[in-house]
Amino acid sequence: MTTVSVLGSTGSIGTQTLEVVRSEPDRFRISALAAWSSVEALIAQVREFRPDIAAIGRPELAGQLKAGIPSDIEVLAGDGSFQELATRGEVVVNGVVGFAGLGVTLAALGSGRRLALANKESLIAAGPLVQPLRSTPGAELIPVDSEHSALHQCLRADGQNPKMRNLHQLVLTASGGPFRGFSSDDLERVTLEDALAHPTWSMGPKITVDSSTLMNKGLEVIEAHELFGVPYENIEVVVHPESIVHSMAVFTDGTTIAQLSEPDMKLPIAYALSYPERSAKPFGSIDWAQPKSLHFEPPDKDTFRCLGLAYTAGQFGGTAPAWMNGANEAAVDAFLKGSIPWSMIPTSIESALDEYDGNEADSIDSVIRADQRGRECVATYLAEESR
Ligand code: MG
C-alpha cells in the first residue's frame, strides 16, 4: 500500500489523482487531503477517502470543515498547513495552482518524500532552491506534467543513464492551443471564452490560458531544463496538434524515442504514483486498430511571443524565471478578470522582463521578491496603458 498526500485536492490534478486512487484501492491509500477554499468539495472527498488529516487554506472555513467530517480526522487550517501535509504520506502530489505551490515542493523534498509535481511554477521560479533538496535521502521528483512524464519515460528507455551522456536533445510537443494558425490581427479579437476552449486537454483556467499564449510551453522548457539538466539550446518545441506524442528524446546516434497515448492526465499521475512500476489500470490507451495521422510543425514564435520570452528568462537564469512567472500570473489574472485583451498578455510580460534587476535566486525571499516585482511591473504597465 502506498500512502498518498494530495495538496490542491479539489482542483483538476487533485480530482484526477483521486480517480487514479479510486481505480486501484488495494494499491493506494489517501493519507492527507488539502484544498484552498472549496470546502464542500473537500468535505465530500474526506468522507470518501478517510485520510488521517485534512487541511483548508482559508482559516475561516476550518469550522465548516470540522463539522462536516468524522471527528477522528485531524484538521489544520491556514497557509502553513499545506507545508505540514507535504511531510505526510510516501508520495506527495503537488496540485496547488501557481507560485503558492513552492512551499509544498520544498517541504516534500526536504522531508525525503517522493514529490509528484504538477505545480511546475515552483520548479521554474525557484529551481536553484529546489535542486539541492533533490539529494535529500529518500527524496525523488517525478513530474506529473504530461510532457515531462513523457521525457522521464523516454530517458528511462535508454537505461536511465544518470549522466545522460547519449542524449542529444529534448523535444517538447505543444498542441498549439486554440489559436494555432492565427495571425497577430486575428489575436487582437480573441475572447476569454475562445482562450478557455482548449482543443485537446481539459485543464484549469490559468493553464488553459497559458496554453493559448504558448507560455505554458515556455514554462515547460524551463521546467525540462531544471528537471533533466539539459542546456536550453538542446531543448526544442514542436507543434503537434493531436496531442498523442507527449514529448521525445533524441539521442546522439540519431534515434528518437517518443511516448504516445491519448491525452489523459491520469496517465502521468498514475505513472508518478506507481513508479518504478506501472499502473495496472490503463489510461489513454491508443486503439492502434483505427487509422491515425500525426502531424508536426515548428511553432510560430513571431506571433506567439511568450515562448521566446520564456527562453530569454531561462537563459538569464537567477530570479528571471520567477520574475517572468509572476508577471505572467498577473497578466493572466487580469485577462481572466476581463480587464485586458489577450494580446496584452505577451506585451505585459515583455515590459516586465525589460525591468529585470539581475538578482540571484539564493533565498526564498529573493524568489518571492522577484515574483512580486514581476507582478508590480505588469500592474504599472497596465496602469500606464489604460491612461
Ligand atoms: Mg504540459
PDB file of N, CA and C in Angstrom, residues 90-163:
ATOM      1  N   GLU A  90       3.788   8.732   1.633  1.00  0.00           N
ATOM      2  CA  GLU A  90       5.012   8.366   0.905  1.00  0.00           C
ATOM      3  C   GLU A  90       5.147   9.172  -0.379  1.00  0.00           C
ATOM      4  N   VAL A  91       4.014   9.457  -1.011  1.00  0.00           N
ATOM      5  CA  VAL A  91       4.024  10.264  -2.232  1.00  0.00           C
ATOM      6  C   VAL A  91       3.210  11.533  -1.966  1.00  0.00           C
ATOM      7  N   VAL A  92       3.785  12.673  -2.295  1.00  0.00           N
ATOM      8  CA  VAL A  92       3.079  13.947  -2.133  1.00  0.00           C
ATOM      9  C   VAL A  92       2.739  14.473  -3.530  1.00  0.00           C
ATOM     10  N   VAL A  93       1.450  14.633  -3.811  1.00  0.00           N
ATOM     11  CA  VAL A  93       1.023  15.185  -5.098  1.00  0.00           C
ATOM     12  C   VAL A  93       0.840  16.689  -4.923  1.00  0.00           C
ATOM     13  N   ASN A  94       1.678  17.471  -5.600  1.00  0.00           N
ATOM     14  CA  ASN A  94       1.548  18.926  -5.512  1.00  0.00           C
ATOM     15  C   ASN A  94       0.713  19.415  -6.690  1.00  0.00           C
ATOM     16  N   GLY A  95      -0.588  19.569  -6.435  1.00  0.00           N
ATOM     17  CA  GLY A  95      -1.519  20.067  -7.442  1.00  0.00           C
ATOM     18  C   GLY A  95      -1.984  21.476  -7.138  1.00  0.00           C
ATOM     19  N   VAL A  96      -1.200  22.188  -6.313  1.00  0.00           N
ATOM     20  CA  VAL A  96      -1.525  23.581  -5.989  1.00  0.00           C
ATOM     21  C   VAL A  96      -1.297  24.416  -7.245  1.00  0.00           C
ATOM     22  N   VAL A  97      -2.154  25.401  -7.500  1.00  0.00           N
ATOM     23  CA  VAL A  97      -2.021  26.230  -8.704  1.00  0.00           C
ATOM     24  C   VAL A  97      -1.090  27.414  -8.426  1.00  0.00           C
ATOM     25  N   GLY A  98      -0.116  27.605  -9.318  1.00  0.00           N
ATOM     26  CA  GLY A  98       0.710  28.810  -9.304  1.00  0.00           C
ATOM     27  C   GLY A  98       1.848  28.781  -8.294  1.00  0.00           C
ATOM     28  N   PHE A  99       2.426  29.951  -8.083  1.00  0.00           N
ATOM     29  CA  PHE A  99       3.619  30.136  -7.264  1.00  0.00           C
ATOM     30  C   PHE A  99       3.394  29.692  -5.808  1.00  0.00           C
ATOM     31  N   ALA A 100       2.133  29.679  -5.369  1.00  0.00           N
ATOM     32  CA  ALA A 100       1.785  29.277  -3.998  1.00  0.00           C
ATOM     33  C   ALA A 100       2.203  27.838  -3.699  1.00  0.00           C
ATOM     34  N   GLY A 101       2.492  27.057  -4.742  1.00  0.00           N
ATOM     35  CA  GLY A 101       2.864  25.658  -4.533  1.00  0.00           C
ATOM     36  C   GLY A 101       4.318  25.458  -4.105  1.00  0.00           C
ATOM     37  N   LEU A 102       5.107  26.553  -4.064  1.00  0.00           N
ATOM     38  CA  LEU A 102       6.540  26.423  -3.754  1.00  0.00           C
ATOM     39  C   LEU A 102       6.794  25.777  -2.388  1.00  0.00           C
ATOM     40  N   GLY A 103       6.052  26.218  -1.362  1.00  0.00           N
ATOM     41  CA  GLY A 103       6.250  25.692  -0.007  1.00  0.00           C
ATOM     42  C   GLY A 103       6.042  24.182   0.042  1.00  0.00           C
ATOM     43  N   VAL A 104       5.073  23.691  -0.704  1.00  0.00           N
ATOM     44  CA  VAL A 104       4.766  22.260  -0.750  1.00  0.00           C
ATOM     45  C   VAL A 104       5.938  21.489  -1.372  1.00  0.00           C
ATOM     46  N   THR A 105       6.461  22.018  -2.482  1.00  0.00           N
ATOM     47  CA  THR A 105       7.601  21.382  -3.163  1.00  0.00           C
ATOM     48  C   THR A 105       8.803  21.283  -2.224  1.00  0.00           C
ATOM     49  N   LEU A 106       9.129  22.389  -1.564  1.00  0.00           N
ATOM     50  CA  LEU A 106      10.303  22.417  -0.681  1.00  0.00           C
ATOM     51  C   LEU A 106      10.106  21.475   0.507  1.00  0.00           C
ATOM     52  N   ALA A 107       8.885  21.461   1.089  1.00  0.00           N
ATOM     53  CA  ALA A 107       8.633  20.627   2.269  1.00  0.00           C
ATOM     54  C   ALA A 107       8.664  19.139   1.913  1.00  0.00           C
ATOM     55  N   ALA A 108       8.090  18.780   0.775  1.00  0.00           N
ATOM     56  CA  ALA A 108       8.036  17.360   0.396  1.00  0.00           C
ATOM     57  C   ALA A 108       9.442  16.814   0.120  1.00  0.00           C
ATOM     58  N   LEU A 109      10.237  17.552  -0.666  1.00  0.00           N
ATOM     59  CA  LEU A 109      11.592  17.081  -0.973  1.00  0.00           C
ATOM     60  C   LEU A 109      12.483  17.145   0.268  1.00  0.00           C
ATOM     61  N   GLY A 110      12.328  18.220   1.034  1.00  0.00           N
ATOM     62  CA  GLY A 110      13.155  18.409   2.232  1.00  0.00           C
ATOM     63  C   GLY A 110      12.901  17.338   3.280  1.00  0.00           C
ATOM     64  N   SER A 111      11.706  16.719   3.253  1.00  0.00           N
ATOM     65  CA  SER A 111      11.407  15.667   4.229  1.00  0.00           C
ATOM     66  C   SER A 111      11.617  14.276   3.611  1.00  0.00           C
ATOM     67  N   GLY A 112      12.287  14.239   2.459  1.00  0.00           N
ATOM     68  CA  GLY A 112      12.686  12.954   1.880  1.00  0.00           C
ATOM     69  C   GLY A 112      11.548  12.150   1.301  1.00  0.00           C
ATOM     70  N   ARG A 113      10.604  12.850   0.674  1.00  0.00           N
ATOM     71  CA  ARG A 113       9.466  12.143   0.080  1.00  0.00           C
ATOM     72  C   ARG A 113       9.541  12.136  -1.435  1.00  0.00           C
ATOM     73  N   ARG A 114       8.733  11.273  -2.032  1.00  0.00           N
ATOM     74  CA  ARG A 114       8.557  11.377  -3.475  1.00  0.00           C
ATOM     75  C   ARG A 114       7.566  12.492  -3.752  1.00  0.00           C
ATOM     76  N   LEU A 115       7.975  13.427  -4.588  1.00  0.00           N
ATOM     77  CA  LEU A 115       7.107  14.528  -4.978  1.00  0.00           C
ATOM     78  C   LEU A 115       6.603  14.268  -6.392  1.00  0.00           C
ATOM     79  N   ALA A 116       5.297  14.101  -6.512  1.00  0.00           N
ATOM     80  CA  ALA A 116       4.658  14.021  -7.831  1.00  0.00           C
ATOM     81  C   ALA A 116       4.278  15.456  -8.172  1.00  0.00           C
ATOM     82  N   LEU A 117       5.071  16.080  -9.039  1.00  0.00           N
ATOM     83  CA  LEU A 117       4.977  17.533  -9.211  1.00  0.00           C
ATOM     84  C   LEU A 117       4.130  17.942 -10.408  1.00  0.00           C
ATOM     85  N   ALA A 118       2.939  18.475 -10.112  1.00  0.00           N
ATOM     86  CA  ALA A 118       2.118  19.085 -11.161  1.00  0.00           C
ATOM     87  C   ALA A 118       2.298  20.593 -11.133  1.00  0.00           C
ATOM     88  N   ASN A 119       2.766  21.117  -9.975  1.00  0.00           N
ATOM     89  CA  ASN A 119       2.959  22.566  -9.837  1.00  0.00           C
ATOM     90  C   ASN A 119       4.302  22.955 -10.439  1.00  0.00           C
ATOM     91  N   LYS A 120       4.294  23.193 -11.755  1.00  0.00           N
ATOM     92  CA  LYS A 120       5.560  23.459 -12.432  1.00  0.00           C
ATOM     93  C   LYS A 120       6.168  24.780 -11.990  1.00  0.00           C
ATOM     94  N   GLU A 121       5.318  25.729 -11.556  1.00  0.00           N
ATOM     95  CA  GLU A 121       5.824  27.059 -11.204  1.00  0.00           C
ATOM     96  C   GLU A 121       6.880  27.009 -10.098  1.00  0.00           C
ATOM     97  N   SER A 122       6.722  26.054  -9.148  1.00  0.00           N
ATOM     98  CA  SER A 122       7.686  26.034  -8.041  1.00  0.00           C
ATOM     99  C   SER A 122       9.081  25.664  -8.539  1.00  0.00           C
ATOM    100  N   LEU A 123       9.156  24.790  -9.512  1.00  0.00           N
ATOM    101  CA  LEU A 123      10.454  24.388 -10.047  1.00  0.00           C
ATOM    102  C   LEU A 123      11.010  25.473 -10.972  1.00  0.00           C
ATOM    103  N   ILE A 124      10.107  26.118 -11.698  1.00  0.00           N
ATOM    104  CA  ILE A 124      10.518  27.133 -12.661  1.00  0.00           C
ATOM    105  C   ILE A 124      11.018  28.385 -11.941  1.00  0.00           C
ATOM    106  N   ALA A 125      10.224  28.850 -10.960  1.00  0.00           N
ATOM    107  CA  ALA A 125      10.559  30.104 -10.282  1.00  0.00           C
ATOM    108  C   ALA A 125      11.711  29.913  -9.298  1.00  0.00           C
ATOM    109  N   ALA A 126      11.797  28.722  -8.701  1.00  0.00           N
ATOM    110  CA  ALA A 126      12.751  28.552  -7.604  1.00  0.00           C
ATOM    111  C   ALA A 126      13.677  27.368  -7.843  1.00  0.00           C
ATOM    112  N   GLY A 127      14.015  27.089  -9.096  1.00  0.00           N
ATOM    113  CA  GLY A 127      14.899  25.966  -9.422  1.00  0.00           C
ATOM    114  C   GLY A 127      16.142  25.903  -8.541  1.00  0.00           C
ATOM    115  N   PRO A 128      16.884  27.039  -8.401  1.00  0.00           N
ATOM    116  CA  PRO A 128      18.110  26.981  -7.599  1.00  0.00           C
ATOM    117  C   PRO A 128      17.866  26.591  -6.129  1.00  0.00           C
ATOM    118  N   LEU A 129      16.648  26.814  -5.614  1.00  0.00           N
ATOM    119  CA  LEU A 129      16.352  26.422  -4.229  1.00  0.00           C
ATOM    120  C   LEU A 129      15.887  24.976  -4.153  1.00  0.00           C
ATOM    121  N   VAL A 130      15.210  24.527  -5.201  1.00  0.00           N
ATOM    122  CA  VAL A 130      14.653  23.172  -5.210  1.00  0.00           C
ATOM    123  C   VAL A 130      15.758  22.140  -5.477  1.00  0.00           C
ATOM    124  N   GLN A 131      16.692  22.478  -6.364  1.00  0.00           N
ATOM    125  CA  GLN A 131      17.704  21.497  -6.803  1.00  0.00           C
ATOM    126  C   GLN A 131      18.446  20.817  -5.652  1.00  0.00           C
ATOM    127  N   PRO A 132      19.010  21.576  -4.682  1.00  0.00           N
ATOM    128  CA  PRO A 132      19.772  20.888  -3.633  1.00  0.00           C
ATOM    129  C   PRO A 132      18.919  19.920  -2.808  1.00  0.00           C
ATOM    130  N   LEU A 133      17.615  20.208  -2.679  1.00  0.00           N
ATOM    131  CA  LEU A 133      16.744  19.347  -1.867  1.00  0.00           C
ATOM    132  C   LEU A 133      16.482  18.001  -2.545  1.00  0.00           C
ATOM    133  N   ARG A 134      16.732  17.930  -3.849  1.00  0.00           N
ATOM    134  CA  ARG A 134      16.522  16.652  -4.551  1.00  0.00           C
ATOM    135  C   ARG A 134      17.491  15.588  -4.068  1.00  0.00           C
ATOM    136  N   SER A 135      18.616  16.006  -3.442  1.00  0.00           N
ATOM    137  CA  SER A 135      19.547  14.988  -2.941  1.00  0.00           C
ATOM    138  C   SER A 135      19.290  14.631  -1.482  1.00  0.00           C
ATOM    139  N   THR A 136      18.211  15.118  -0.877  1.00  0.00           N
ATOM    140  CA  THR A 136      17.800  14.661   0.458  1.00  0.00           C
ATOM    141  C   THR A 136      17.550  13.154   0.376  1.00  0.00           C
ATOM    142  N   PRO A 137      18.093  12.363   1.338  1.00  0.00           N
ATOM    143  CA  PRO A 137      17.846  10.920   1.270  1.00  0.00           C
ATOM    144  C   PRO A 137      16.351  10.596   1.193  1.00  0.00           C
ATOM    145  N   GLY A 138      15.984   9.785   0.228  1.00  0.00           N
ATOM    146  CA  GLY A 138      14.577   9.401   0.060  1.00  0.00           C
ATOM    147  C   GLY A 138      13.804  10.311  -0.878  1.00  0.00           C
ATOM    148  N   ALA A 139      14.321  11.522  -1.104  1.00  0.00           N
ATOM    149  CA  ALA A 139      13.591  12.474  -1.954  1.00  0.00           C
ATOM    150  C   ALA A 139      13.690  12.066  -3.422  1.00  0.00           C
ATOM    151  N   GLU A 140      12.619  12.291  -4.129  1.00  0.00           N
ATOM    152  CA  GLU A 140      12.554  11.893  -5.534  1.00  0.00           C
ATOM    153  C   GLU A 140      11.540  12.810  -6.194  1.00  0.00           C
ATOM    154  N   LEU A 141      11.857  13.307  -7.382  1.00  0.00           N
ATOM    155  CA  LEU A 141      10.953  14.228  -8.065  1.00  0.00           C
ATOM    156  C   LEU A 141      10.466  13.560  -9.348  1.00  0.00           C
ATOM    157  N   ILE A 142       9.193  13.231  -9.394  1.00  0.00           N
ATOM    158  CA  ILE A 142       8.622  12.649 -10.613  1.00  0.00           C
ATOM    159  C   ILE A 142       7.632  13.667 -11.180  1.00  0.00           C
ATOM    160  N   PRO A 143       7.884  14.130 -12.417  1.00  0.00           N
ATOM    161  CA  PRO A 143       6.989  15.140 -12.970  1.00  0.00           C
ATOM    162  C   PRO A 143       5.610  14.580 -13.307  1.00  0.00           C
ATOM    163  N   VAL A 144       4.578  15.395 -13.080  1.00  0.00           N
ATOM    164  CA  VAL A 144       3.213  14.997 -13.458  1.00  0.00           C
ATOM    165  C   VAL A 144       2.774  15.730 -14.726  1.00  0.00           C
ATOM    166  N   ASP A 145       3.537  16.714 -15.146  1.00  0.00           N
ATOM    167  CA  ASP A 145       3.263  17.351 -16.421  1.00  0.00           C
ATOM    168  C   ASP A 145       3.376  16.281 -17.517  1.00  0.00           C
ATOM    169  N   SER A 146       2.433  16.249 -18.474  1.00  0.00           N
ATOM    170  CA  SER A 146       2.424  15.146 -19.443  1.00  0.00           C
ATOM    171  C   SER A 146       3.715  15.083 -20.262  1.00  0.00           C
ATOM    172  N   GLU A 147       4.241  16.259 -20.655  1.00  0.00           N
ATOM    173  CA  GLU A 147       5.456  16.287 -21.482  1.00  0.00           C
ATOM    174  C   GLU A 147       6.661  15.766 -20.706  1.00  0.00           C
ATOM    175  N   HIS A 148       6.744  16.163 -19.459  1.00  0.00           N
ATOM    176  CA  HIS A 148       7.923  15.789 -18.661  1.00  0.00           C
ATOM    177  C   HIS A 148       7.825  14.355 -18.177  1.00  0.00           C
ATOM    178  N   SER A 149       6.598  13.891 -17.966  1.00  0.00           N
ATOM    179  CA  SER A 149       6.398  12.475 -17.672  1.00  0.00           C
ATOM    180  C   SER A 149       6.851  11.670 -18.892  1.00  0.00           C
ATOM    181  N   ALA A 150       6.506  12.165 -20.078  1.00  0.00           N
ATOM    182  CA  ALA A 150       6.928  11.502 -21.325  1.00  0.00           C
ATOM    183  C   ALA A 150       8.454  11.459 -21.413  1.00  0.00           C
ATOM    184  N   LEU A 151       9.100  12.601 -21.132  1.00  0.00           N
ATOM    185  CA  LEU A 151      10.568  12.649 -21.206  1.00  0.00           C
ATOM    186  C   LEU A 151      11.188  11.704 -20.184  1.00  0.00           C
ATOM    187  N   HIS A 152      10.622  11.685 -18.990  1.00  0.00           N
ATOM    188  CA  HIS A 152      11.094  10.780 -17.936  1.00  0.00           C
ATOM    189  C   HIS A 152      11.046   9.338 -18.450  1.00  0.00           C
ATOM    190  N   GLN A 153       9.975   9.001 -19.138  1.00  0.00           N
ATOM    191  CA  GLN A 153       9.810   7.646 -19.668  1.00  0.00           C
ATOM    192  C   GLN A 153      10.773   7.382 -20.837  1.00  0.00           C
ATOM    193  N   CYS A 154      10.949   8.380 -21.723  1.00  0.00           N
ATOM    194  CA  CYS A 154      11.868   8.220 -22.865  1.00  0.00           C
ATOM    195  C   CYS A 154      13.296   8.025 -22.376  1.00  0.00           C
ATOM    196  N   LEU A 155      13.685   8.775 -21.342  1.00  0.00           N
ATOM    197  CA  LEU A 155      15.063   8.680 -20.845  1.00  0.00           C
ATOM    198  C   LEU A 155      15.290   7.354 -20.134  1.00  0.00           C
ATOM    199  N   ARG A 156      14.261   6.845 -19.493  1.00  0.00           N
ATOM    200  CA  ARG A 156      14.330   5.516 -18.867  1.00  0.00           C
ATOM    201  C   ARG A 156      14.588   4.447 -19.916  1.00  0.00           C
ATOM    202  N   ALA A 157      14.018   4.681 -21.100  1.00  0.00           N
ATOM    203  CA  ALA A 157      14.162   3.700 -22.175  1.00  0.00           C
ATOM    204  C   ALA A 157      15.620   3.557 -22.591  1.00  0.00           C
ATOM    205  N   ASP A 158      16.431   4.561 -22.278  1.00  0.00           N
ATOM    206  CA  ASP A 158      17.853   4.467 -22.598  1.00  0.00           C
ATOM    207  C   ASP A 158      18.637   3.964 -21.378  1.00  0.00           C
ATOM    208  N   GLY A 159      17.961   3.269 -20.504  1.00  0.00           N
ATOM    209  CA  GLY A 159      18.640   2.660 -19.373  1.00  0.00           C
ATOM    210  C   GLY A 159      18.910   3.644 -18.243  1.00  0.00           C
ATOM    211  N   GLN A 160      18.192   4.774 -18.244  1.00  0.00           N
ATOM    212  CA  GLN A 160      18.341   5.776 -17.178  1.00  0.00           C
ATOM    213  C   GLN A 160      19.792   6.147 -16.940  1.00  0.00           C
ATOM    214  N   ASN A 161      20.546   6.256 -18.005  1.00  0.00           N
ATOM    215  CA  ASN A 161      21.930   6.698 -17.879  1.00  0.00           C
ATOM    216  C   ASN A 161      21.958   7.987 -17.055  1.00  0.00           C
ATOM    217  N   PRO A 162      22.544   7.944 -15.850  1.00  0.00           N
ATOM    218  CA  PRO A 162      22.396   9.101 -14.961  1.00  0.00           C
ATOM    219  C   PRO A 162      23.008  10.378 -15.531  1.00  0.00           C
ATOM    220  N   LYS A 163      24.061  10.256 -16.294  1.00  0.00           N
ATOM    221  CA  LYS A 163      24.674  11.467 -16.850  1.00  0.00           C
ATOM    222  C   LYS A 163      24.075  11.801 -18.213  1.00  0.00           C
TER     223      LYS A 163
END
